């Protein structure tokens, strides 16, 4: 490293919430031009530590040292003055403002501001229209807007919380090129991620957190995957993979116990917002992947199937019954369940209890039984390893990964016939990913049809029976095992053939 003095150093940082020790004497250092990865299971304390760096949370004890200056605590304005900028896991944009207004919000007026913005967008190879409303952007583009906002504030210490969670491999490579350019300018970057291959590609150092403490630190090249994963996993963890494999025994009674000769879902020449003339079928027990670049129409298709967007042409059939004009409630009642990409905006009731969120798709006569709700929460708590204090805890108090698990639990508890899941492992730690994959397989084994959207193409190789690949709103082909490879999916996603 060019400089032996840390840009940012945390010494003995501790924090409690409602008597629970969330951070326990954390030591952490970041140097100029360094990418320091922060790993840890959901609820390990990573986001709380980053919020303390950004001045959003106040430590109970300990000290921060920034560019050689000591702080007992930081206010957000002070953090910005010191060049610290946090890009959160869940983008925090003003939905009714334009992209330009969001990026330049609270930025001092200057004659060269538009020129600087264009330069940053060129560096990022960013094509987001500045006049578009933030509410119209997909999650990946919202993430880019947050990064641009930080760069426009001349960030010297950039904290990226799961920045690639909704990015395709091509978009991730583009982001990594920008990160390397920032390194050359002396920017220090804290990179929070659950994706070990990405961490090995971009980070020189790794710190692992577990239960509010740093339990492993070192150079990336000197740390193998197995000790990293073991460091993230509590030694007394009761939640084992075998528990997840048996979860199907605890799920609600099946809508159907046998596979049918006819498809669960049939789409004929379907046209909607963002896609045109799509035709395909899904059968009971199948896991079908839906791949494509951000903007290819994947999420728009999922929302149209669920009834959130209008059908502009063509037909949708659920078990040979046309549902093209049905309301969302009718589709839900028939077993079409959708897990949305943006859990906070479209998925969860953040200020409602976990128990209510878990059973919110069921009939009121069922979910108003509080004892039953608590039992349901306990079932998924054990099966998915949801880290919580009790069923009455509000979802907002959970980490992003645990929020995702609650959303997945809700979809499963609704007893699906067809389950559409958009980015199911977004923000979920390494150990929990394996459990979610096994859970999806277990659900499909009950003759549920699963349509899975993911930007992490590696997920399809081990899970999907087939993969449909979209390009610019059209279906560019289908891959079946053993031909499902990242290279072929990427080629088709960019408009090429299967080779």
XYZ file of C-alpha atoms in Angstrom:
499
model
C 0.000 0.000 0.000
C 1.336 3.464 -0.865
C 0.472 4.908 2.570
C 0.920 3.194 5.947
C -1.604 5.498 7.664
C -5.183 4.299 7.473
C -7.753 6.592 5.841
C -10.362 5.109 8.161
C -9.683 3.215 11.378
C -12.224 1.866 13.851
C -11.013 1.014 17.349
C -13.082 -0.966 19.855
C -16.447 0.088 18.355
C -19.412 -1.288 20.322
C -23.159 -0.838 19.874
C -26.317 -2.137 21.534
C -29.930 -2.147 20.369
C -32.583 -2.889 23.014
C -29.994 -4.549 25.209
C -28.642 -6.759 22.417
C -24.925 -6.424 21.619
C -24.858 -5.778 17.885
C -21.187 -4.743 17.714
C -18.593 -6.020 20.189
C -15.338 -4.075 20.150
C -14.758 -3.872 16.387
C -11.305 -3.033 14.978
C -11.169 -2.258 11.260
C -8.825 -0.314 8.972
C -9.062 0.944 5.387
C -6.149 2.397 3.406
C -5.965 4.653 0.360
C -6.418 2.764 -2.893
C -7.497 -0.399 -1.065
C -10.606 -2.503 -1.595
C -11.319 -4.143 1.763
C -14.093 -6.744 1.620
C -16.415 -7.232 4.582
C -18.026 -10.657 4.865
C -20.529 -12.031 7.337
C -23.839 -13.777 7.691
C -27.110 -11.891 7.771
C -27.341 -10.036 11.078
C -23.587 -10.187 11.743
C -23.466 -6.405 12.223
C -21.940 -5.316 8.915
C -24.586 -2.740 8.016
C -24.615 -1.279 11.555
C -20.848 -0.792 11.439
C -21.090 0.908 8.052
C -23.862 3.195 9.316
C -21.569 4.245 12.159
C -18.860 5.074 9.600
C -21.420 7.142 7.670
C -22.703 8.940 10.763
C -26.173 7.397 10.580
C -25.741 5.439 13.831
C -23.876 6.419 17.007
C -21.468 3.961 18.695
C -21.868 3.360 22.423
C -18.098 3.236 22.839
C -14.923 3.195 20.790
C -13.260 5.644 18.440
C -13.117 6.443 14.738
C -9.965 7.878 13.209
C -10.383 9.484 9.787
C -7.375 10.850 7.905
C -5.565 11.028 11.257
C -8.349 12.887 13.087
C -10.155 11.208 16.027
C -13.962 11.180 16.384
C -16.058 9.695 19.173
C -18.995 9.780 16.780
C -19.886 11.280 13.417
C -22.910 13.126 12.156
C -23.894 12.463 8.528
C -22.761 15.953 7.494
C -19.370 15.397 9.115
C -19.003 12.057 7.366
C -19.632 13.737 3.994
C -17.124 16.458 4.855
C -14.563 13.738 5.557
C -15.294 12.174 2.151
C -17.229 9.149 3.450
C -20.164 8.016 1.331
C -22.358 4.957 1.915
C -24.127 3.330 -1.025
C -26.782 1.264 0.799
C -27.956 -2.205 -0.122
C -31.452 -0.826 -0.676
C -31.137 2.330 -2.839
C -32.623 5.389 -1.110
C -33.791 7.614 -3.935
C -36.568 10.175 -4.185
C -38.965 8.320 -6.493
C -40.668 11.432 -7.924
C -37.440 13.292 -8.685
C -35.443 12.774 -11.855
C -32.160 10.882 -12.017
C -30.291 14.192 -12.348
C -32.091 15.691 -9.325
C -31.308 12.615 -7.228
C -27.629 12.645 -8.135
C -27.186 16.360 -7.522
C -29.363 16.542 -4.385
C -27.751 18.814 -1.746
C -24.679 19.246 -3.920
C -23.330 22.838 -3.914
C -24.108 24.622 -7.167
C -21.148 24.998 -9.495
C -20.705 25.947 -13.130
C -18.964 22.715 -14.006
C -21.406 20.377 -12.241
C -23.067 19.140 -15.455
C -19.673 18.581 -17.073
C -18.468 16.617 -14.047
C -21.625 14.531 -14.049
C -21.212 13.641 -17.721
C -17.571 12.714 -17.075
C -18.576 10.395 -14.224
C -21.291 8.776 -16.331
C -18.806 8.222 -19.145
C -16.365 6.634 -16.685
C -19.122 4.325 -15.454
C -20.291 3.630 -19.012
C -23.696 4.636 -17.636
C -26.585 5.084 -20.073
C -29.347 5.998 -17.598
C -31.422 8.936 -18.949
C -30.991 11.875 -16.580
C -34.538 13.119 -17.178
C -36.184 9.824 -16.156
C -38.038 9.628 -12.843
C -36.208 7.495 -10.265
C -39.378 5.452 -9.722
C -39.106 4.100 -13.283
C -35.617 2.620 -12.760
C -34.844 -0.994 -12.077
C -32.844 -1.823 -8.950
C -29.519 -2.114 -10.807
C -29.918 1.374 -12.273
C -30.940 2.746 -8.884
C -27.681 1.326 -7.531
C -25.745 3.158 -10.251
C -27.498 6.422 -9.358
C -26.403 5.983 -5.722
C -22.797 5.380 -6.800
C -22.867 8.437 -9.066
C -24.222 10.506 -6.179
C -21.277 9.449 -4.028
C -18.743 10.178 -6.749
C -20.233 13.624 -7.335
C -19.726 14.333 -3.618
C -16.010 13.608 -4.157
C -16.047 10.550 -1.928
C -12.606 9.439 -0.719
C -13.973 6.559 1.349
C -16.707 4.707 -0.522
C -18.799 2.051 1.218
C -20.554 -0.313 -1.194
C -23.164 -2.535 0.499
C -23.986 -5.467 -1.807
C -23.430 -3.355 -4.962
C -23.611 -6.303 -7.370
C -26.668 -8.017 -5.885
C -28.850 -7.156 -8.896
C -26.159 -6.756 -11.549
C -25.458 -9.183 -14.381
C -21.870 -10.406 -14.905
C -21.324 -7.812 -17.649
C -22.584 -4.991 -15.447
C -20.468 -6.266 -12.562
C -17.359 -6.212 -14.769
C -18.194 -2.612 -15.712
C -18.553 -1.660 -12.042
C -15.251 -3.348 -11.209
C -13.484 -1.350 -13.928
C -14.773 1.821 -12.281
C -13.697 0.608 -8.832
C -10.172 0.021 -10.149
C -10.152 3.513 -11.647
C -11.152 4.895 -8.240
C -8.376 2.900 -6.594
C -5.869 4.561 -8.894
C -7.192 7.920 -7.650
C -6.519 6.878 -4.045
C -10.135 6.174 -3.073
C -10.502 3.545 -0.334
C -13.462 1.184 -0.769
C -15.272 -1.040 1.734
C -16.906 -3.769 -0.342
C -19.682 -5.754 1.359
C -20.700 -8.867 -0.542
C -21.702 -12.506 -0.127
C -20.165 -13.520 -3.459
C -16.739 -15.009 -2.800
C -15.634 -15.160 -6.474
C -16.306 -11.414 -6.816
C -14.463 -10.643 -3.600
C -11.435 -12.570 -4.827
C -11.592 -10.636 -8.087
C -11.715 -7.120 -6.614
C -10.544 -7.069 -2.953
C -6.994 -7.249 -1.584
C -8.065 -7.771 2.054
C -10.998 -9.478 3.804
C -12.538 -9.087 7.262
C -15.181 -11.565 8.433
C -17.815 -10.623 11.019
C -19.951 -12.988 13.075
C -22.375 -12.075 15.857
C -21.081 -8.515 16.080
C -17.357 -9.324 16.202
C -14.530 -9.516 13.666
C -13.488 -13.174 13.767
C -11.079 -13.379 10.821
C -8.937 -10.877 8.906
C -6.226 -11.190 6.298
C -5.057 -10.803 2.737
C -7.476 -12.241 0.196
C -4.782 -14.337 -1.472
C -3.951 -16.028 1.850
C -7.520 -16.997 2.848
C -9.188 -20.118 1.427
C -12.960 -20.383 0.907
C -13.542 -23.053 3.559
C -12.156 -21.103 6.540
C -13.997 -17.999 5.324
C -17.326 -19.835 5.251
C -16.607 -21.533 8.593
C -15.808 -18.149 10.138
C -19.216 -16.825 9.079
C -21.087 -19.843 10.465
C -21.700 -20.036 14.240
C -20.321 -23.214 15.779
C -23.586 -23.885 17.638
C -25.714 -23.316 14.544
C -28.780 -25.556 14.860
C -29.938 -24.724 11.371
C -28.501 -27.482 9.160
C -28.980 -28.212 5.481
C -30.808 -31.407 6.355
C -33.449 -29.290 8.128
C -34.050 -27.433 4.894
C -34.206 -30.638 2.899
C -37.009 -31.768 5.184
C -38.889 -28.467 5.074
C -41.351 -29.695 2.456
C -42.839 -31.928 5.162
C -43.795 -28.795 7.097
C -45.193 -26.765 4.220
C -48.971 -26.342 3.735
C -50.894 -29.109 1.966
C -50.290 -29.280 -1.740
C -52.754 -27.893 -4.230
C -51.849 -30.886 -6.370
C -50.012 -34.093 -5.474
C -49.383 -35.322 -9.019
C -47.812 -33.754 -12.083
C -50.144 -32.988 -15.000
C -49.673 -33.631 -18.705
C -50.701 -30.043 -19.480
C -48.578 -27.050 -18.427
C -49.195 -25.131 -15.214
C -48.451 -21.911 -17.115
C -48.874 -21.317 -20.843
C -47.994 -17.973 -22.412
C -49.016 -17.335 -26.023
C -47.636 -14.390 -28.033
C -47.689 -12.225 -24.920
C -46.906 -8.523 -25.293
C -46.663 -6.033 -22.446
C -44.640 -3.140 -21.093
C -41.016 -3.877 -21.981
C -41.453 -7.085 -23.973
C -43.178 -8.387 -27.094
C -44.537 -11.646 -28.525
C -43.367 -14.107 -25.847
C -44.485 -17.747 -25.920
C -43.420 -20.469 -23.491
C -44.716 -23.120 -21.073
C -43.951 -24.216 -17.500
C -44.795 -27.662 -16.130
C -45.349 -28.914 -12.601
C -42.111 -29.733 -10.807
C -39.947 -27.687 -13.170
C -37.480 -24.977 -12.184
C -37.189 -22.670 -15.176
C -34.662 -19.855 -15.137
C -35.320 -16.492 -16.782
C -32.050 -14.808 -17.727
C -31.201 -11.549 -19.464
C -29.551 -8.205 -18.936
C -31.169 -5.512 -16.802
C -33.733 -3.883 -19.106
C -34.364 -7.038 -21.102
C -37.933 -7.281 -19.795
C -37.555 -10.004 -17.166
C -39.183 -8.190 -14.235
C -41.810 -6.597 -16.497
C -42.808 -10.088 -17.662
C -43.037 -11.373 -14.072
C -45.199 -8.420 -13.006
C -47.471 -8.911 -16.029
C -47.945 -12.603 -15.213
C -48.908 -11.594 -11.653
C -51.300 -8.911 -12.861
C -49.347 -5.818 -11.767
C -48.922 -4.654 -15.375
C -51.473 -4.773 -18.218
C -51.485 -7.340 -21.012
C -51.225 -5.529 -24.353
C -51.551 -8.594 -26.527
C -51.554 -12.372 -26.357
C -52.826 -14.705 -23.627
C -51.844 -16.180 -20.264
C -53.212 -19.549 -19.148
C -52.949 -21.039 -15.642
C -53.793 -24.752 -15.770
C -55.592 -24.299 -19.090
C -57.740 -21.443 -17.758
C -57.140 -18.023 -19.292
C -56.207 -15.399 -16.695
C -55.066 -12.606 -19.040
C -57.698 -10.195 -17.752
C -57.888 -11.424 -14.145
C -57.037 -9.174 -11.225
C -53.972 -9.908 -9.111
C -56.149 -11.155 -6.211
C -57.774 -13.731 -8.475
C -54.396 -14.998 -9.687
C -53.150 -15.161 -6.108
C -56.202 -17.184 -5.051
C -55.490 -19.659 -7.854
C -51.939 -20.202 -6.614
C -49.843 -17.796 -8.695
C -47.403 -16.360 -6.145
C -44.773 -13.699 -6.853
C -41.657 -12.760 -4.869
C -40.692 -9.278 -6.130
C -37.182 -7.989 -6.782
C -37.458 -4.939 -4.503
C -38.409 -6.387 -1.137
C -38.724 -3.045 0.686
C -40.840 -1.183 -1.866
C -42.951 -4.003 -3.313
C -42.649 -6.924 -0.925
C -42.732 -6.318 2.804
C -44.754 -4.326 5.328
C -41.681 -2.964 7.085
C -43.413 -1.656 10.199
C -45.594 -4.750 10.696
C -44.544 -7.764 12.832
C -42.660 -10.668 11.290
C -45.584 -12.991 12.024
C -47.998 -10.778 10.081
C -45.630 -10.492 7.116
C -45.139 -14.244 6.988
C -48.836 -15.055 6.574
C -50.014 -11.858 4.845
C -51.007 -13.635 1.611
C -53.350 -16.057 3.403
C -57.026 -15.527 4.131
C -57.779 -13.264 7.157
C -59.679 -16.053 8.888
C -56.433 -18.008 8.911
C -53.799 -15.371 9.680
C -55.663 -13.693 12.511
C -54.854 -16.668 14.736
C -51.798 -15.307 16.553
C -50.737 -18.679 18.008
C -50.762 -20.223 14.558
C -48.815 -17.271 13.179
C -46.144 -17.674 15.840
C -45.847 -21.381 15.007
C -45.462 -20.552 11.315
C -42.711 -18.028 12.070
C -40.894 -20.583 14.241
C -41.039 -23.151 11.423
C -39.394 -20.823 8.919
C -37.071 -19.426 11.572
C -35.601 -22.917 11.928
C -35.768 -23.889 8.248
C -34.312 -20.672 6.821
C -32.218 -19.554 9.790
C -34.037 -16.229 10.111
C -32.234 -14.257 12.796
C -34.895 -12.662 15.006
C -35.749 -12.006 18.630
C -39.455 -12.925 18.468
C -42.409 -13.058 16.068
C -43.618 -9.611 17.183
C -40.433 -7.893 16.008
C -41.003 -5.513 13.083
C -39.450 -6.492 9.773
C -37.715 -3.119 9.487
C -35.404 -4.106 12.363
C -34.049 -7.132 10.465
C -30.988 -7.145 8.230
C -31.572 -7.104 4.470
C -30.866 -10.811 4.092
C -33.252 -11.746 6.903
C -35.931 -9.535 5.353
C -35.484 -11.536 2.155
C -35.977 -14.774 4.061
C -39.238 -13.470 5.591
C -40.479 -12.594 2.103
C -39.586 -16.059 0.834
C -41.346 -17.628 3.830
C -44.495 -15.652 3.006
C -44.513 -16.892 -0.583
C -44.103 -20.510 0.497
C -46.763 -20.257 3.202
C -49.256 -19.066 0.562
C -49.203 -22.608 -0.902
C -48.128 -21.844 -4.485
C -49.120 -23.666 -7.639
C -46.782 -21.442 -9.657
C -44.001 -19.576 -7.817
C -42.315 -16.667 -9.598
C -39.213 -15.534 -7.718
C -37.263 -12.425 -8.774
C -33.699 -12.360 -7.364
C -34.399 -14.795 -4.458
C -30.877 -14.631 -2.984
C -30.333 -10.879 -3.222
C -28.435 -9.789 -0.122
C -28.412 -13.296 1.363
C -25.234 -14.732 2.894
C -23.260 -17.664 1.501
C -24.564 -20.304 3.908
C -28.193 -19.213 3.533
C -27.925 -19.257 -0.266
C -27.326 -23.004 -0.220
C -30.379 -23.446 1.993
C -32.553 -21.328 -0.298
C -31.403 -23.315 -3.323
C -32.324 -26.560 -1.574
C -35.624 -25.041 -0.506
C -36.486 -24.127 -4.109
C -35.699 -27.706 -5.148
C -37.925 -29.016 -2.339
C -40.795 -26.772 -3.439
C -40.463 -27.962 -7.043
C -40.463 -31.551 -5.766
C -44.040 -30.930 -4.583
C -45.077 -30.396 -8.221
C -44.935 -26.623 -7.941
C -43.791 -24.862 -11.126
C -40.996 -22.377 -10.398
C -40.009 -19.447 -12.631
C -36.790 -17.929 -11.259
C -35.228 -14.632 -12.313
C -31.620 -14.043 -11.315
C -28.735 -11.805 -12.324
C -26.323 -14.383 -10.875
C -26.171 -16.750 -13.828
C -24.169 -19.319 -11.863
C -27.346 -20.032 -9.883
C -29.055 -21.475 -12.942
C -26.359 -24.070 -13.624
C -27.134 -26.016 -10.457
C -30.851 -25.271 -10.102
C -32.650 -24.881 -13.411
C -34.042 -27.628 -15.621
C -34.315 -25.090 -18.420
C -33.299 -21.455 -18.901
C -35.175 -18.958 -21.072
C -32.969 -16.065 -22.182
C -34.374 -12.635 -23.022
C -32.764 -9.896 -25.103
C -34.278 -6.430 -25.535
C -37.806 -7.564 -24.698
C -37.788 -10.673 -26.879
C -37.121 -14.338 -26.160
C -33.745 -15.207 -27.655
C -33.867 -18.929 -27.017
C -33.831 -21.715 -24.476
C -31.091 -23.824 -22.893
C -31.537 -27.246 -21.313
C -29.207 -29.320 -19.170
C -26.325 -29.979 -19.718
C -26.069 -26.989 -22.075
C -26.810 -24.422 -19.338
C -23.521 -22.533 -19.009
C -22.746 -18.938 -18.064
C -20.984 -18.409 -21.397
C -23.988 -19.501 -23.451
C -26.448 -17.533 -21.343
C -24.324 -14.395 -21.629
C -23.974 -14.798 -25.385
C -27.744 -15.078 -25.789
C -28.425 -12.237 -23.347
C -26.346 -9.937 -25.558
C -28.286 -11.031 -28.652
C -26.032 -13.803 -29.915
C -26.675 -17.498 -30.446
C -26.078 -20.419 -28.098
C -22.417 -20.896 -29.020
